[in-house]
XYZ file of C-alpha atoms in Angstrom:
81
model
C 14.582 -51.341 -47.983
C 14.876 -55.053 -47.258
C 14.213 -56.495 -43.841
C 17.279 -57.675 -42.006
C 16.863 -61.262 -40.820
C 17.468 -61.797 -37.130
C 18.850 -64.889 -35.467
C 17.577 -63.760 -32.052
C 14.786 -65.835 -30.513
C 11.375 -64.158 -30.399
C 10.723 -61.921 -27.434
C 8.551 -63.512 -24.765
C 6.737 -61.200 -22.383
C 5.576 -62.590 -19.085
C 3.762 -60.712 -16.378
C 2.876 -61.443 -12.823
C -0.556 -60.797 -11.455
C -0.759 -57.899 -9.013
C -0.319 -58.606 -5.298
C -1.326 -55.335 -3.663
C -1.121 -56.598 -0.081
C 2.310 -58.174 -0.732
C 1.399 -61.499 0.874
C 2.712 -63.616 -1.993
C -0.732 -64.593 -3.316
C -1.812 -62.920 -6.592
C -4.863 -60.676 -6.203
C -6.862 -62.616 -8.793
C -6.948 -65.665 -6.468
C -6.505 -63.924 -3.078
C -9.575 -64.333 -0.849
C -8.138 -61.751 1.561
C -6.766 -59.081 -0.807
C -5.981 -56.698 2.056
C -4.346 -59.131 4.496
C -3.266 -57.956 7.918
C 0.362 -59.106 8.094
C 1.371 -57.647 11.459
C 3.351 -59.816 13.865
C 0.442 -60.485 16.225
C -3.297 -60.999 15.814
C -5.215 -57.748 16.269
C -9.011 -57.986 16.561
C -11.074 -54.797 16.504
C -7.973 -52.816 17.410
C -7.025 -55.028 20.362
C -3.626 -56.700 20.151
C -4.057 -60.256 21.434
C -0.322 -60.940 21.592
C -0.949 -64.170 19.659
C 1.524 -64.647 16.773
C -0.127 -63.952 13.413
C 1.238 -67.157 11.892
C -0.236 -70.457 10.796
C 0.996 -73.677 12.464
C 3.495 -74.231 9.632
C 5.011 -70.785 10.253
C 3.560 -69.141 7.146
C 1.930 -65.712 7.313
C -0.943 -66.565 4.946
C -2.690 -69.750 3.883
C -3.155 -70.902 0.272
C -6.147 -68.543 -0.025
C -4.030 -65.527 0.955
C -5.548 -65.112 4.425
C -3.638 -64.600 7.662
C -4.932 -65.965 10.967
C -5.916 -62.383 11.896
C -7.947 -62.082 8.657
C -9.903 -65.261 9.450
C -10.522 -64.356 13.096
C -11.575 -60.792 12.245
C -14.038 -62.119 9.634
C -15.535 -64.451 12.251
C -15.850 -61.635 14.801
C -17.453 -59.384 12.171
C -19.947 -62.103 11.278
C -20.922 -62.606 14.938
C -21.263 -58.878 15.597
C -23.407 -58.355 12.497
C -26.104 -60.772 13.702
């Protein structure tokens, strides 16, 4: 049986890297892969009432970290001393 030539372009498969915390930053470059994306900054279970947004209004920075992620990491570092 002869092959039937096709005029269709070759199939291109593209995939997106996983983003398990749904913050818009792919997990393979996300420094905070489990970002807290709640509306306000919560530190050690205490809601500060401070909006969990960067100055430009974004929920995460280019590294995939929210303000709450950064502050919680700093608190954890201080408490682990």
